[in-house]
XYZ file of C-alpha atoms in Angstrom:
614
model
C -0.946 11.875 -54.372
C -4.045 13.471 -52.718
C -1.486 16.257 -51.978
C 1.626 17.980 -53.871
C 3.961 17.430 -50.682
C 6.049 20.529 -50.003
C 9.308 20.484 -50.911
C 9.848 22.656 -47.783
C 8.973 20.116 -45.309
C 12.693 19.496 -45.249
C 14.008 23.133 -45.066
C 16.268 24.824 -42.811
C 13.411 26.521 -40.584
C 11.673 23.551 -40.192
C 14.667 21.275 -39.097
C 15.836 24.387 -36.843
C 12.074 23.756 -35.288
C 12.457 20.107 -34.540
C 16.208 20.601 -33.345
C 15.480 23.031 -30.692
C 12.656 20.284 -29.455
C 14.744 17.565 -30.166
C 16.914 19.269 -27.395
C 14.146 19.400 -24.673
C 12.920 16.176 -25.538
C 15.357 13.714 -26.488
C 13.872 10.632 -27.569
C 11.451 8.995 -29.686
C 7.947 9.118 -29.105
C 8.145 12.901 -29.018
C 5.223 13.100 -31.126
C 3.209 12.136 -27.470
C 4.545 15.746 -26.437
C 3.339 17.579 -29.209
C -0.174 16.230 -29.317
C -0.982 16.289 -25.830
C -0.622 20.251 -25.765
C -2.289 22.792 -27.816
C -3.041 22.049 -31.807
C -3.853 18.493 -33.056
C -4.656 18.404 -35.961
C -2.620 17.259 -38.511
C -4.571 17.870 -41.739
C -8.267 19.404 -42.901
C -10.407 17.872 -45.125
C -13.312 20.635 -46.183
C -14.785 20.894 -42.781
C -13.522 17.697 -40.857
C -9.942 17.568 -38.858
C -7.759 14.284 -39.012
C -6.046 14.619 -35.704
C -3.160 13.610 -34.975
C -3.517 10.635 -32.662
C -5.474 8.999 -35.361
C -2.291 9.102 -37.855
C -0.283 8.202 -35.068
C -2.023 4.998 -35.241
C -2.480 4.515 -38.523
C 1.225 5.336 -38.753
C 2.000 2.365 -36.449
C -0.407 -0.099 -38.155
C 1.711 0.852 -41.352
C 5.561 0.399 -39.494
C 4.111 -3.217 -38.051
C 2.960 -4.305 -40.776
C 6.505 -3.298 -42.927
C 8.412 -4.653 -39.904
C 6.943 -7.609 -40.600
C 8.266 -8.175 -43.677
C 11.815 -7.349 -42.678
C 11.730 -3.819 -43.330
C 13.274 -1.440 -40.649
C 12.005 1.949 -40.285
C 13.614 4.263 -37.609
C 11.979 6.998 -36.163
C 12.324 10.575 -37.274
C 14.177 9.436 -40.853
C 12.521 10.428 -43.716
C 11.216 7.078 -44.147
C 10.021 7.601 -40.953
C 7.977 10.775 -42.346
C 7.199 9.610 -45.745
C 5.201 6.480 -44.553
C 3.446 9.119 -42.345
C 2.505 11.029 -45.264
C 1.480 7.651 -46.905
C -0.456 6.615 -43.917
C -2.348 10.471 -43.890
C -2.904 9.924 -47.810
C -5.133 6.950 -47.184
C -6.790 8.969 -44.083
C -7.693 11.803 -46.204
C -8.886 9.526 -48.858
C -11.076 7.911 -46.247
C -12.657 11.323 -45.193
C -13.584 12.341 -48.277
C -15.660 8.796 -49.136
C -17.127 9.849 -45.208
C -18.553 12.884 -46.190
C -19.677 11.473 -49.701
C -21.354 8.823 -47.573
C -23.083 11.391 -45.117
C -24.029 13.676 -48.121
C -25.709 10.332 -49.453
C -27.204 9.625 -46.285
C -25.583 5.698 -46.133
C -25.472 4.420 -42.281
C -24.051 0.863 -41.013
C -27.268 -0.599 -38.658
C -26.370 -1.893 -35.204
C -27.281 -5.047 -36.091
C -24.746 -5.046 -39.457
C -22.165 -3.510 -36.828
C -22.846 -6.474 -34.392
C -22.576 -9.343 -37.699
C -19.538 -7.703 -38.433
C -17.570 -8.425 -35.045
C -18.942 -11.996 -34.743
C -17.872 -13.112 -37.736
C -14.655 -11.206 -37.810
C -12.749 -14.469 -37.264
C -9.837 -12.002 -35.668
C -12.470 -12.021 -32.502
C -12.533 -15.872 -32.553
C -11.291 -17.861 -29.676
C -10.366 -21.670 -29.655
C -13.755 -22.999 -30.041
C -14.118 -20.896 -33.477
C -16.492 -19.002 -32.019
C -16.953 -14.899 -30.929
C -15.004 -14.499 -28.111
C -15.372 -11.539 -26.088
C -12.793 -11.354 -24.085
C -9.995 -12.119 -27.514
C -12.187 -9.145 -29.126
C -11.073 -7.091 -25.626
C -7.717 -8.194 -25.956
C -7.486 -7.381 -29.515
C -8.700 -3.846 -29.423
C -6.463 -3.198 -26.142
C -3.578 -4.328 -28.256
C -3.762 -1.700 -30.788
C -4.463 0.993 -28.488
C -8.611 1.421 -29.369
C -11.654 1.452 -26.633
C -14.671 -0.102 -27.533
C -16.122 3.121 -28.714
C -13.724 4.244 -30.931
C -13.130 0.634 -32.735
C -17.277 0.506 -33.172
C -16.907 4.331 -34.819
C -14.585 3.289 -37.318
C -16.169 0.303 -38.165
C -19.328 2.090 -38.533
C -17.508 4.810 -41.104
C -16.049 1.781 -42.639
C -19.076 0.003 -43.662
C -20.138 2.897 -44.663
C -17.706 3.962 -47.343
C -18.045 0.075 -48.673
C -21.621 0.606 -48.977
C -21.063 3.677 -50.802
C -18.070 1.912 -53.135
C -21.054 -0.989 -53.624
C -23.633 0.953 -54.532
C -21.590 2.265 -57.425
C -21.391 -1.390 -58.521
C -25.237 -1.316 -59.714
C -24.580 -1.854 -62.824
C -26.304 -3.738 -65.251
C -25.356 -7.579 -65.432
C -22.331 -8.601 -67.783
C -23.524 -10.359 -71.154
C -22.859 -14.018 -70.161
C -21.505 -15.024 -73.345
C -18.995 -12.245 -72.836
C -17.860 -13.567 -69.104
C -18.106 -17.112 -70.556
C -15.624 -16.316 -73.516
C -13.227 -14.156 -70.782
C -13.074 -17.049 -68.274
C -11.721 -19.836 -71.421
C -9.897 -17.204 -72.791
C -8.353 -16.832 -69.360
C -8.241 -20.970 -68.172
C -7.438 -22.148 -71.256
C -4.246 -24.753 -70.804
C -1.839 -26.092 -73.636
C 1.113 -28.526 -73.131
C 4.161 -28.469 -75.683
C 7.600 -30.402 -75.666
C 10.000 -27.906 -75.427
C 14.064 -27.818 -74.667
C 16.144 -24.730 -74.201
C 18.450 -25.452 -76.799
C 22.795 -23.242 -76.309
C 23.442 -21.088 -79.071
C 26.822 -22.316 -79.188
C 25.779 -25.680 -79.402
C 23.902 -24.574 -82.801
C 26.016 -22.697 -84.536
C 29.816 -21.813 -83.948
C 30.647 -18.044 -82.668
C 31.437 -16.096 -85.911
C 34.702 -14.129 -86.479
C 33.688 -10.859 -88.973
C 35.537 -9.877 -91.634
C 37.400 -6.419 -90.563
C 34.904 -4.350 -92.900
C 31.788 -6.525 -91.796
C 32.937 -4.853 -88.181
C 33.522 -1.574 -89.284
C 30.230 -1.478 -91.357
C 28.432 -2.989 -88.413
C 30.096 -0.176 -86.042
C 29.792 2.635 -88.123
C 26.026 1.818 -87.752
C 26.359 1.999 -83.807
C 28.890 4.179 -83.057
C 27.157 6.461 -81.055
C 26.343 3.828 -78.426
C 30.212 3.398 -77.891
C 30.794 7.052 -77.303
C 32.635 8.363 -74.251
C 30.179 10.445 -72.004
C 31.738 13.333 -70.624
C 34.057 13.207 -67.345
C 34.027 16.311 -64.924
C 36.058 16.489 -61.884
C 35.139 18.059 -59.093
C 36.038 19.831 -55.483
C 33.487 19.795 -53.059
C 32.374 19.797 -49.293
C 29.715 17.527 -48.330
C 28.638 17.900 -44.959
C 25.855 15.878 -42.513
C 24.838 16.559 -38.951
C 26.826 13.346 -38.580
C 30.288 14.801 -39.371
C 30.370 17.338 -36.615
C 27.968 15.689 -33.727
C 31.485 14.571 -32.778
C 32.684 17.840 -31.990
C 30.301 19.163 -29.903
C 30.516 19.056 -25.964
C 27.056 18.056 -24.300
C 27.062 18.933 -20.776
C 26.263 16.042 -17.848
C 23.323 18.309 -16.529
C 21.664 18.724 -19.955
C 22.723 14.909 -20.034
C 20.657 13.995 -17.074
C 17.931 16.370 -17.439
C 16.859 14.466 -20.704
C 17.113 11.378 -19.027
C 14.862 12.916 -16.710
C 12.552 13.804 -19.257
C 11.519 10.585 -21.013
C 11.276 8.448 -17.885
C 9.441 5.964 -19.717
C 11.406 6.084 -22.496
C 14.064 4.034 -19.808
C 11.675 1.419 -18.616
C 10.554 -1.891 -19.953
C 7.756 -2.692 -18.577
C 6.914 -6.216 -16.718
C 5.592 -9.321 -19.043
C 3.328 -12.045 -18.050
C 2.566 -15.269 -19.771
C -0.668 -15.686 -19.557
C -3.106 -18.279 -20.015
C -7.351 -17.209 -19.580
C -10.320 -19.084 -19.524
C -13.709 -17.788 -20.132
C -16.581 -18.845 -18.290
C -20.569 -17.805 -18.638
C -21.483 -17.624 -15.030
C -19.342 -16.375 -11.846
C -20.546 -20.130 -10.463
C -19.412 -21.724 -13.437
C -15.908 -20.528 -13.075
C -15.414 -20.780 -8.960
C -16.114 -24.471 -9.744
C -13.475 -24.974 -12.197
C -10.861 -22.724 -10.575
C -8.902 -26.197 -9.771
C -9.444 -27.797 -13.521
C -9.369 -24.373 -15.867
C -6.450 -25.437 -17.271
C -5.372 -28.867 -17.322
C -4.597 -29.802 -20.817
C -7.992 -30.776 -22.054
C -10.302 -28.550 -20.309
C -12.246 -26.775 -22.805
C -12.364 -22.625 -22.961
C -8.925 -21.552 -22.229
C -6.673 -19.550 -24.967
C -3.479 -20.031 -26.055
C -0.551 -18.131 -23.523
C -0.291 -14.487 -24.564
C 3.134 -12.238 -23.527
C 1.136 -9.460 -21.918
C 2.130 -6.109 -20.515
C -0.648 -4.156 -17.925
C -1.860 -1.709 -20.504
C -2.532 -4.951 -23.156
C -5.586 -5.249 -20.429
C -8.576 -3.586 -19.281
C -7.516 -2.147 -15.839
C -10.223 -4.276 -14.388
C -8.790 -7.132 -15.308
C -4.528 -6.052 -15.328
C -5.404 -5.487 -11.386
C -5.889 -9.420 -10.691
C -3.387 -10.843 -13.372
C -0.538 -8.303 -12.078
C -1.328 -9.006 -8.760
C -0.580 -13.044 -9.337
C 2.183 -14.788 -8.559
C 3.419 -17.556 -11.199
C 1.505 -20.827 -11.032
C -1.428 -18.703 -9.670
C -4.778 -18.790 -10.784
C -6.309 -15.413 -10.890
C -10.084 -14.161 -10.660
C -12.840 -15.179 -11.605
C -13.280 -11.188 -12.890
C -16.747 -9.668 -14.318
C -15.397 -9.329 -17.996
C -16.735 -5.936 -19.174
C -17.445 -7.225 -22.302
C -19.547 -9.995 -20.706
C -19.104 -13.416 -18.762
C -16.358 -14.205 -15.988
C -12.498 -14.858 -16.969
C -9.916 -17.032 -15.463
C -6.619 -16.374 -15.384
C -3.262 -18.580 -14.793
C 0.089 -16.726 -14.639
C 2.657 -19.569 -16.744
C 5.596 -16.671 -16.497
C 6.694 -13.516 -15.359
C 9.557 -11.282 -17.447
C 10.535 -8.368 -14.395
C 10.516 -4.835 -15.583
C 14.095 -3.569 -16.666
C 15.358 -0.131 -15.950
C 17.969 1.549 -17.536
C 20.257 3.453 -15.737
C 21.158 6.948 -16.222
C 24.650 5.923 -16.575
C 23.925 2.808 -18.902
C 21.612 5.170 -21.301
C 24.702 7.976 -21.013
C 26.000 7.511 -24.429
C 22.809 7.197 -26.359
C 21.617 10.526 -24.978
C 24.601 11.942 -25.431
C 24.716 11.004 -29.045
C 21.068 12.191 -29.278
C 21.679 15.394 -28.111
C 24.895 15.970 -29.931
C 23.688 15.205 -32.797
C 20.402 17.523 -32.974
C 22.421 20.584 -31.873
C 24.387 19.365 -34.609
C 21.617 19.981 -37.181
C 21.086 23.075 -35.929
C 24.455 23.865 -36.054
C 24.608 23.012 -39.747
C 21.726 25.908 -40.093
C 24.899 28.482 -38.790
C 27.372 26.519 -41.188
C 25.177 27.027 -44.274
C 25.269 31.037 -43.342
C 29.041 30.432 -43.061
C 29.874 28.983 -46.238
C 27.652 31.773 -47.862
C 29.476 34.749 -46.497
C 32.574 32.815 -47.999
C 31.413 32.116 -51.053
C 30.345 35.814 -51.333
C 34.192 36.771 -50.604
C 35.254 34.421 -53.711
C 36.650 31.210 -51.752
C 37.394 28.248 -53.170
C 36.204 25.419 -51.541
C 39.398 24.046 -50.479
C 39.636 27.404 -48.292
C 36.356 27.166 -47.033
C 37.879 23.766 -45.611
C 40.738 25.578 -44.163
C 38.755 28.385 -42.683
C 35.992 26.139 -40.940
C 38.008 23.095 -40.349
C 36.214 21.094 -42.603
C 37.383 17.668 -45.120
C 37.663 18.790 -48.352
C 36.821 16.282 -50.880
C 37.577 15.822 -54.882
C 36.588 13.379 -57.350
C 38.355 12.738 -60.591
C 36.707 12.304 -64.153
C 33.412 11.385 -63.315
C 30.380 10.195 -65.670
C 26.901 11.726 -65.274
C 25.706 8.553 -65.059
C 28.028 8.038 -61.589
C 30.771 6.037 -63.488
C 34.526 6.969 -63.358
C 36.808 7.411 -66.548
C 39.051 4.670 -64.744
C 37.741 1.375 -63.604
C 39.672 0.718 -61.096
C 39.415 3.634 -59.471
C 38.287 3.346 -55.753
C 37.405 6.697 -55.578
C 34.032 7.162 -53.597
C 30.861 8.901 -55.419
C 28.309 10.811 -53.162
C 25.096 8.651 -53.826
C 23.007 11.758 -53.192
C 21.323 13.095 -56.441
C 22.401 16.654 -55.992
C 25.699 15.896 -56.272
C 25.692 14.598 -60.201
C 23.363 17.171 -60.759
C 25.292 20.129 -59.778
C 28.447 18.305 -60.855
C 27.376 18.656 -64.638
C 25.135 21.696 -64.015
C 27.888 23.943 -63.326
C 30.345 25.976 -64.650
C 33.824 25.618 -64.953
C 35.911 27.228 -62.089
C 32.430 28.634 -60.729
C 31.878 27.460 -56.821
C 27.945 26.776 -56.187
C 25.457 28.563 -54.037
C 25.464 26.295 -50.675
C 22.777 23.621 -51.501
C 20.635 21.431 -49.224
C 20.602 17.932 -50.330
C 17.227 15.920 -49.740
C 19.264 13.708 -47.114
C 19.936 16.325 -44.851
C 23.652 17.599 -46.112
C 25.172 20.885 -46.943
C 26.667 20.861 -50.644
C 29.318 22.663 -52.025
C 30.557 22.535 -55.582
C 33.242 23.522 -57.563
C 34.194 21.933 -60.828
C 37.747 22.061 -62.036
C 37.777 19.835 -65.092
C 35.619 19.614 -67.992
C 36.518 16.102 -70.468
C 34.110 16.422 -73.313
C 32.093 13.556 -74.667
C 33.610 12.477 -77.572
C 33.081 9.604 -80.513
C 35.521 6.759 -79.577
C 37.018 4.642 -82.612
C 36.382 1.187 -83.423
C 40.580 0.277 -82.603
C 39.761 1.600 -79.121
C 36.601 -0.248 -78.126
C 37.682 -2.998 -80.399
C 37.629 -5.696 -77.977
C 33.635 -4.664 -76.894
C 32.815 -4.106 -80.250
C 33.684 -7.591 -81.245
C 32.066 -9.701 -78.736
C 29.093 -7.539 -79.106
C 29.103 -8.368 -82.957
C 29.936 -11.819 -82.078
C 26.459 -12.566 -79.996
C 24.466 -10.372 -81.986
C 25.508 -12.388 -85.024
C 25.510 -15.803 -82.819
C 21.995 -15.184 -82.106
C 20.541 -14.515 -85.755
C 22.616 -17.561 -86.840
C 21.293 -19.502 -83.948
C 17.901 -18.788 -84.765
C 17.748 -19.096 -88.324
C 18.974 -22.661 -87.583
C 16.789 -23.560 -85.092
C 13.904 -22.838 -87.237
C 15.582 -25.090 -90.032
C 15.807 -27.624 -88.153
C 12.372 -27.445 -86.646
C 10.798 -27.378 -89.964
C 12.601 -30.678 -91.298
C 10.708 -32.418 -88.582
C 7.769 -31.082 -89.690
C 4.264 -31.459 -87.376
C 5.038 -35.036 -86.498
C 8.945 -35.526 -86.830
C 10.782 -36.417 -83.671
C 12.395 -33.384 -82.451
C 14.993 -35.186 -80.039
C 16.512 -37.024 -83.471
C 16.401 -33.878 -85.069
C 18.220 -32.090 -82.198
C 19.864 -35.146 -81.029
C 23.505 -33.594 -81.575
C 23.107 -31.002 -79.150
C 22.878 -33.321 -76.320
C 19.263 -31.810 -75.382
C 16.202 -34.145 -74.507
C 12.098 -32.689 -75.143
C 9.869 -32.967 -72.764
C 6.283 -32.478 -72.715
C 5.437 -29.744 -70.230
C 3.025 -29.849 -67.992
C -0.350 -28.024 -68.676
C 0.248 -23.804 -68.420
C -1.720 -20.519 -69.226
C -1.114 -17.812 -71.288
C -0.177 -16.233 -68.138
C 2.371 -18.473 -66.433
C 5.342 -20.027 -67.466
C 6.084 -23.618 -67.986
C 8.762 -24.499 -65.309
C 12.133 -24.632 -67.786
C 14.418 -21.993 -66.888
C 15.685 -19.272 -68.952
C 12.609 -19.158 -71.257
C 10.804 -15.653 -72.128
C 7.159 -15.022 -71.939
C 7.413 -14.575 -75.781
C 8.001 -18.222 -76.093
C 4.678 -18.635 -74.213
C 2.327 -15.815 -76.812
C 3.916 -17.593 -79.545
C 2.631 -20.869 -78.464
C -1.122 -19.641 -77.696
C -0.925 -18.661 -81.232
C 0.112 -21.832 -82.613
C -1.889 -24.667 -83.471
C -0.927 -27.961 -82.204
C 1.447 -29.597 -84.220
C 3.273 -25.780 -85.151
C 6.726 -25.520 -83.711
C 7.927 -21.667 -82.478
C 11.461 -20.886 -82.271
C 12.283 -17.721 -79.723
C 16.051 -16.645 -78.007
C 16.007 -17.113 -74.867
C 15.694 -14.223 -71.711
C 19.144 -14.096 -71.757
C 19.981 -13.852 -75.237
C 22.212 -17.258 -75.629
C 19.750 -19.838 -75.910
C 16.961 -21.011 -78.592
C 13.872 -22.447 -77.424
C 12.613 -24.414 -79.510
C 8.871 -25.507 -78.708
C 6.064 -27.711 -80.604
C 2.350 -27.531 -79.099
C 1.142 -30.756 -78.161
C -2.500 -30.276 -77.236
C -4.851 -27.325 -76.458
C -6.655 -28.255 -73.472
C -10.331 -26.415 -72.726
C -11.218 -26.599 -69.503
C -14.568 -27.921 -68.364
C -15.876 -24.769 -66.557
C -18.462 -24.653 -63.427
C -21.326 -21.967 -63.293
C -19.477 -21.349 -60.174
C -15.966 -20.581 -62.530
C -18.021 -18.529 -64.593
C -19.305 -16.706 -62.073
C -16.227 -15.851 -60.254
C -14.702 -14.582 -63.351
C -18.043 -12.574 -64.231
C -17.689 -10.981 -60.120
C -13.858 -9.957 -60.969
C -14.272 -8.142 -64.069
C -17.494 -6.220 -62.139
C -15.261 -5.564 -59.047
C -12.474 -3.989 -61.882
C -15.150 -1.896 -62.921
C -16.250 -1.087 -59.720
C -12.538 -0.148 -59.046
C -12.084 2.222 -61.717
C -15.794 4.421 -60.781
C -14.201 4.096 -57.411
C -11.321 5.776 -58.324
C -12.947 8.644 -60.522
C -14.935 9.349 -57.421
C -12.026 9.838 -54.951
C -10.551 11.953 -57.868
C -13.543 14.137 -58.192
C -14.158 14.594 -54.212
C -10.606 15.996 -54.003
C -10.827 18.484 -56.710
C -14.074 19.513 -55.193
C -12.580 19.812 -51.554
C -10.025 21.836 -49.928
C -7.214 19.659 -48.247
C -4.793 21.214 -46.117
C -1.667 19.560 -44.465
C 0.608 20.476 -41.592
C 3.798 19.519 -43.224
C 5.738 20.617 -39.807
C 3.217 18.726 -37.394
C 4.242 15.917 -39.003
C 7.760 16.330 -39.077
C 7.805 16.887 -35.668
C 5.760 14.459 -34.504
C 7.312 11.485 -36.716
């Protein structure tokens, strides 16, 4: 981490902070109230400011892409905030390589920023080619002007310059990248089968002093860990947002607030077509898109801020089937457009949004409310109440839990008794005393935490008649698998180099196969094999048969190599190979440098900026 986060980014004052905003401005998106007023800037790198706008959008780039992949992140959770922090990390990191690259005097030309857009194939239109106005459409997408997008990529090309330059190095021996890339590509085929234990050998039964010996030797990993039980109050925002009246004026009023918040705004489906002249495209207003004419995109969902205001003025102002312009594209040339759909804006009423404010708003006094419960429970605790009065004085659920593990485990199985998942509970649980009732503790998720512990089962040494049953069919595979093995490897070696394995092993019903061609770092396609089985056979010769258990413990595979296969390798293979193993080095000076930039220059965060604003 760039930064040692502060653990008091989550305390009381700061929560108190966002509540009593969180009240004015219910909704998310309140980060757009903090930053247009006042202070921006969200961190300081030496003598630069990251403001922040610029982690709001980084911050967004971040959510989209995890969205993507089916992971949901709600704002103002701590998700929410850490991928913020995450998103500033990789901001400040950027920073420093800018100021490394000013000190060093590296640039990006106008003519490497202009090569860079045209063959960004993200800027490409149907043909395949730079397209200005999908290089328009693009940047209006992801909220950037023209200006701003060419800054950053300047500053971009500029760091990579910098993180090249510390590539001149002097050229890898080739004999040395020539050895890597066949130690790396080099292929070997076996005939292998995955053969049961059971099948092998029978399960053993132990004689009773075989067990005991064998237990005596392990006893400690049968102990019984020791069991506390426990009183305690656990309390979240959550618990007592349900209690707490929110007037309909306060109601309205934050409906009032975040207008936009209400309002979906109006879709088009829409279709362009890019022309070079204003001629060009007045004489093809009739044919721009029929199915084959050339120049036209693919239909876009589009809102009016996706698009220049230049050009949302025409589209918006279509009806659908229309063809709209032709329109001077800013960016150069004259654009089409045909209107295939229209989605009408949706606005949600006061009364339909009710409950969801109401929630909102119920629920931040409610953290704020847990600020005057922590004070609360202190004053009791100072007068020596238990927690069960506590309860009873603040009309709160008291909560026990009976012979719990450290690990999270209860003495009795089947017990459906609920353990708090968060970490301070366990913690306290078998940090305590006996009979001694906790200081009020916040937990990292946002809850108030009370403890009192009331029993105290120590860990003890359990005997080999009580665990007898585990003990057994512990011995019994452990033993299985040593038998198993031993046997395997007999019977591998009476086939010798040449022997036909599937006579050998015929009685276990199991068929070899040859595999097909693998690397030392992949795994021939047979299930339930180990990469142990694969070392063993890049250390064979062909002809040597390995034995190895299986990943999950009840199989032998038993494997002879067939043929070691050395690829035929390309300059081009060579030279890939010889351009990784640079690029790791590269990596690692890379790294060293972004480590000694930091320690050279002060970073400073605004922990509460960002909680406020994500």
């Amino acid at each position: 981490m760039l930064t040692k986060l502060r653990e008091g980014a989550s305390s009381w004052p700061a929560k108190v902070i966002l509540c009593v905003v969180a009240l004015s401005f219910v909704g998310w998106g309140v980060g757009d109230i903090f930053v247009s007023r006042g202070e921006t800037t969200v961190a300081e790198v030496g003598d630069d400011a990251i403001d922040v706008r610029d982690l709001q959008v980084a911050y967004r780039n971040r959510v989209r892409s995890l969205q993507t992949s089916g992971v949901r992140i709600d704002p103002g959770t701590d998700l929410a905030r850490n991928q913020a922090r995450l998103a500033l990390e990789q901001l400040v990191q950027d920073t420093l390589l800018d100021q490394a690259a000013g000190t060093f005097g590296i640039t990006a030309s106008d003519a490497t920023l202009r090569a860079a857009i045209v063959n960004n194939e993200m800027f490409h239109g149907v043909s395949g080619n730079f397209d200005s106005n999908v290089f328009a459409g693009v940047l209006s997408m992801n909220g950037l002007t023209e200006e701003t997008y060419l800054a950053s990529l300047s500053r971009g090309i500029a760091r990579s310059q910098l993180i090249a330059s510390l590539g001149a190095l002097p050229s890898l021996p080739d004999e040395l990248v020539r050895r890597i890339t066949q130690y790396r590509q080099e292929e070997r085929t076996a005939e292998l089968a995955v053969i049961p234990n059971d099948v092998l050998v029978a399960r053993p039964e132990p004689q009773d002093a075989e067990l005991a010996s064998w237990f005596a030797d392990r006893s400690g990993a049968y102990d019984a860990p020791e069991y506390r039980s426990a009183s305690y109050l656990l309390i979240y925002a959550e618990d007592i947002a349900g209690t707490i009246e929110i007037a309909p004026e306060e109601i309205e009023a934050a409906y009032d607030a975040t207008p936009d918040r209400w309002v979906e705004p109006e879709r088009r489906l829409v279709r362009q077509a890019r022309f070079a002249t204003r001629e060009e495209a007045e004489e093809s207003l009739a044919t721009a898109f029929e199915e084959t004419a050339p120049g036209q995109s693919e239909a876009r969902w589009l809102r009016r801020d996706d698009l220049l205001e230049e050009l949302a003025e025409p589209v918006f102002a279509a009806t659908v089937g229309d063809t709209a312009g032709p329109v001077e594209s800013p960016l150069g040339g004259w654009l089409t457009y045909r209107i295939d759909e229209v989605e009408a804006r949706v606005v949600t009423s006061l009364e339909e949004a009710h409950d969801i404010i109401r929630g909102e708003l119920a629920l931040a006094q409610a953290r704020y409310a847990l600020f005057d419960l922590a004070d609360d429970l202190d004053d009791l605790i100072a007068t020596g109440a238990s927690p069960s009065e506590m309860a009873s004085t603040l009309g709160l659920e008291l909560k026990t839990v009976e012979g719990v593990s450290a690990s999270g485990l209860t003495r009795d199985a089947g017990s459906l008794q609920i353990v708090p998942e968060t970490p301070e509970f366990l913690e306290e649980v078998f940090l305590a005393h006996l009979d001694f009732v906790s200081t009020v503790l916040e937990t990292d998720d946002g809850g108030l935490l009370v403890v009192e512990v009331t029993e105290i089962v120590p860990a003890r040494a359990r005997t080999l008649d009580e665990v007898r049953n585990e003990a057994l069919s512990d011995w019994q595979a452990e033993r299985q698998t040593e038998l198993a093995t031993r046997e395997a490897d007999r019977l591998a070696g009476s086939a010798g180099s040449t022997g036909d394995l599937n006579d050998v092993f015929g009685f276990a019903g199991v068929t070899f196969l040859v595999t097909e061609p693998f690397m030392r770092h992949s795994m021939p396609p047979v299930a339930n094999i180990s990469f142990a089985t694969v070392e063993a056979l890049f250390d064979a010769r062909p002809g040597d048969t390995v034995v190895r258990t299986s990943e999950d413990g009840s199989h032998q595979v038993v494997a002879r190599l067939v043929d070691v296969i050395n690829a035929v390798h390309s300059p081009e293979d060579v030279s890939a190979v010889g351009a990784r193993l640079r690029q790791g080095v590269i990596r690692d000076i890379s790294e060293g440098l972004v480590s000694s930039l930091h320690d050279d220059v002060t970073v400073s965060i605004n922990d509460e900026m960002i909680d406020q604003s994500f």
